[in-house]
């Protein structure tokens, strides 16, 4: 039997950063569905939360799972569900891209706390500032395609 425990912190946004997840009640409903769908698809979604225009997930990859496949399954099914249930006027979409970073065993609880406290966190720091912080911390740059 194979044993795999690789944690990934994944973040994705609404299309054009539209503040679709504007209310706590709506966020809870969407995140509860994302968690249930992940469980049905054999994805270990440790925790999920977010704010007006983005979602944070802490995921443990299975031995035959990839980050891109998990992102596709979570984002694709949840946008379909949001549209089927008419939770938004017009079509709802997630942005194509996502951010993902491996999480070491000693940081798992810290990431959980961070994800669970999104409401408080974003009362102090905007998502744009948060992205800038992550970009600097991990030495990432946007690639300009010409």
Short mmCIF file of C-alpha atoms in Angstrom, two decimals:
data_model
loop_
_atom_site.label_atom_id
_atom_site.label_comp_id
_atom_site.label_asym_id
_atom_site.label_seq_id
_atom_site.Cartn_x
_atom_site.Cartn_y
_atom_site.Cartn_z
CA UNK A 1 0.00 0.00 0.00
CA UNK A 2 1.27 3.48 -0.87
CA UNK A 3 1.22 6.30 1.67
CA UNK A 4 1.24 9.85 0.34
CA UNK A 5 0.82 13.11 2.22
CA UNK A 6 1.63 16.17 0.15
CA UNK A 7 -0.20 19.29 1.24
CA UNK A 8 -0.87 22.13 -1.20
CA UNK A 9 -2.31 25.57 -0.51
CA UNK A 10 -4.28 26.52 -3.62
CA UNK A 11 -5.89 29.90 -4.32
CA UNK A 12 -8.12 30.83 -7.23
CA UNK A 13 -10.22 33.87 -8.10
CA UNK A 14 -13.51 34.69 -9.69
CA UNK A 15 -13.35 35.73 -13.35
CA UNK A 16 -12.06 39.32 -13.55
CA UNK A 17 -11.97 39.31 -9.73
CA UNK A 18 -15.72 39.97 -9.63
CA UNK A 19 -16.84 40.17 -5.96
CA UNK A 20 -19.37 37.34 -6.41
CA UNK A 21 -18.76 35.90 -2.94
CA UNK A 22 -19.93 39.16 -1.37
CA UNK A 23 -21.95 37.71 1.51
CA UNK A 24 -20.95 35.36 4.30
CA UNK A 25 -24.08 33.24 3.71
CA UNK A 26 -23.25 32.80 0.02
CA UNK A 27 -19.60 31.97 0.78
CA UNK A 28 -20.67 29.34 3.32
CA UNK A 29 -23.07 27.78 0.81
CA UNK A 30 -20.48 27.67 -1.99
CA UNK A 31 -17.66 26.41 0.25
CA UNK A 32 -19.87 23.71 1.76
CA UNK A 33 -20.68 22.52 -1.75
CA UNK A 34 -17.00 22.61 -2.81
CA UNK A 35 -16.09 20.50 0.25
CA UNK A 36 -18.87 17.97 -0.45
CA UNK A 37 -17.97 17.72 -4.14
CA UNK A 38 -14.28 17.23 -3.32
CA UNK A 39 -15.16 14.40 -0.93
CA UNK A 40 -17.32 12.72 -3.60
CA UNK A 41 -14.41 12.92 -6.07
CA UNK A 42 -11.87 11.47 -3.65
CA UNK A 43 -10.07 14.78 -3.10
CA UNK A 44 -8.81 15.36 0.44
CA UNK A 45 -9.85 19.00 0.97
CA UNK A 46 -8.65 19.76 4.47
CA UNK A 47 -10.24 23.21 4.56
CA UNK A 48 -11.74 25.82 2.25
CA UNK A 49 -12.57 29.48 2.78
CA UNK A 50 -12.15 32.79 1.03
CA UNK A 51 -13.40 36.29 0.57
CA UNK A 52 -15.34 38.34 -1.96
CA UNK A 53 -13.35 37.40 -5.05
CA UNK A 54 -11.18 34.41 -4.20
CA UNK A 55 -10.99 30.98 -2.56
CA UNK A 56 -8.25 29.31 -0.50
CA UNK A 57 -8.05 25.51 -0.27
CA UNK A 58 -5.70 23.29 1.71
CA UNK A 59 -5.50 20.01 -0.14
CA UNK A 60 -3.60 16.78 0.45
CA UNK A 61 -2.76 15.18 -2.89
CA UNK A 62 -3.53 11.50 -3.38
CA UNK A 63 -0.99 9.20 -5.01
CA UNK A 64 -2.57 9.56 -8.46
CA UNK A 65 -3.70 13.19 -8.26
CA UNK A 66 -2.16 16.30 -9.75
CA UNK A 67 -2.70 19.90 -8.74
CA UNK A 68 -4.01 20.80 -12.19
CA UNK A 69 -6.57 17.96 -12.19
CA UNK A 70 -7.79 18.85 -8.70
CA UNK A 71 -8.09 22.53 -9.67
CA UNK A 72 -10.06 21.52 -12.77
CA UNK A 73 -12.42 19.27 -10.80
CA UNK A 74 -13.06 21.76 -8.00
CA UNK A 75 -13.39 24.86 -10.16
CA UNK A 76 -15.26 23.25 -13.06
CA UNK A 77 -17.89 21.48 -11.00
CA UNK A 78 -18.45 24.39 -8.61
CA UNK A 79 -18.96 26.91 -11.44
CA UNK A 80 -21.41 24.46 -13.05
CA UNK A 81 -23.26 24.09 -9.72
CA UNK A 82 -23.35 27.87 -9.13
CA UNK A 83 -24.85 28.39 -12.61
CA UNK A 84 -27.32 25.48 -12.31
CA UNK A 85 -28.58 26.86 -9.01
CA UNK A 86 -28.77 30.40 -10.40
CA UNK A 87 -26.72 31.84 -7.55
CA UNK A 88 -25.64 34.62 -9.90
CA UNK A 89 -27.46 36.59 -12.54
CA UNK A 90 -25.72 35.75 -15.81
CA UNK A 91 -22.91 33.24 -16.18
CA UNK A 92 -20.47 32.59 -13.34
CA UNK A 93 -16.85 31.67 -14.08
CA UNK A 94 -13.64 31.20 -12.15
CA UNK A 95 -10.44 32.73 -13.52
CA UNK A 96 -8.48 30.16 -15.56
CA UNK A 97 -5.34 30.41 -13.45
CA UNK A 98 -4.65 29.49 -9.85
CA UNK A 99 -1.83 29.79 -7.34
CA UNK A 100 -0.47 26.72 -5.55
CA UNK A 101 2.31 26.21 -3.03
CA UNK A 102 3.50 23.13 -1.17
CA UNK A 103 3.00 23.21 2.60
CA UNK A 104 5.45 21.51 4.98
CA UNK A 105 4.20 19.41 7.88
CA UNK A 106 5.25 22.05 10.42
CA UNK A 107 3.18 24.77 8.66
CA UNK A 108 -0.12 22.92 8.17
CA UNK A 109 -1.86 24.34 11.26
CA UNK A 110 -0.65 27.85 10.46
CA UNK A 111 -2.09 27.58 6.92
CA UNK A 112 -5.37 26.20 8.31
CA UNK A 113 -5.62 29.17 10.67
CA UNK A 114 -4.85 31.59 7.85
CA UNK A 115 -7.54 30.03 5.63
CA UNK A 116 -10.14 29.97 8.41
CA UNK A 117 -9.52 33.65 9.21
CA UNK A 118 -9.98 35.15 5.74
CA UNK A 119 -12.70 37.57 6.85
CA UNK A 120 -10.46 39.09 9.52
CA UNK A 121 -7.36 38.98 7.31
CA UNK A 122 -9.01 40.91 4.48
CA UNK A 123 -10.34 43.56 6.82
CA UNK A 124 -6.64 44.52 7.18
CA UNK A 125 -5.10 43.63 3.81
CA UNK A 126 -6.57 43.67 0.31
CA UNK A 127 -6.27 40.65 -1.95
CA UNK A 128 -4.05 42.69 -4.32
CA UNK A 129 -1.65 43.43 -1.46
CA UNK A 130 -1.78 39.78 -0.44
CA UNK A 131 -0.79 38.72 -3.97
CA UNK A 132 2.11 41.21 -3.96
CA UNK A 133 3.29 39.79 -0.62
CA UNK A 134 3.22 36.20 -1.95
CA UNK A 135 4.95 37.22 -5.19
CA UNK A 136 7.80 38.84 -3.25
CA UNK A 137 8.02 36.08 -0.63
CA UNK A 138 8.38 33.31 -3.23
CA UNK A 139 10.29 35.30 -5.86
CA UNK A 140 7.58 34.96 -8.48
CA UNK A 141 7.13 37.39 -11.36
CA UNK A 142 4.43 37.77 -13.96
CA UNK A 143 5.61 36.64 -17.38
CA UNK A 144 4.83 39.10 -20.12
CA UNK A 145 3.84 37.39 -23.34
CA UNK A 146 4.61 39.49 -26.38
#
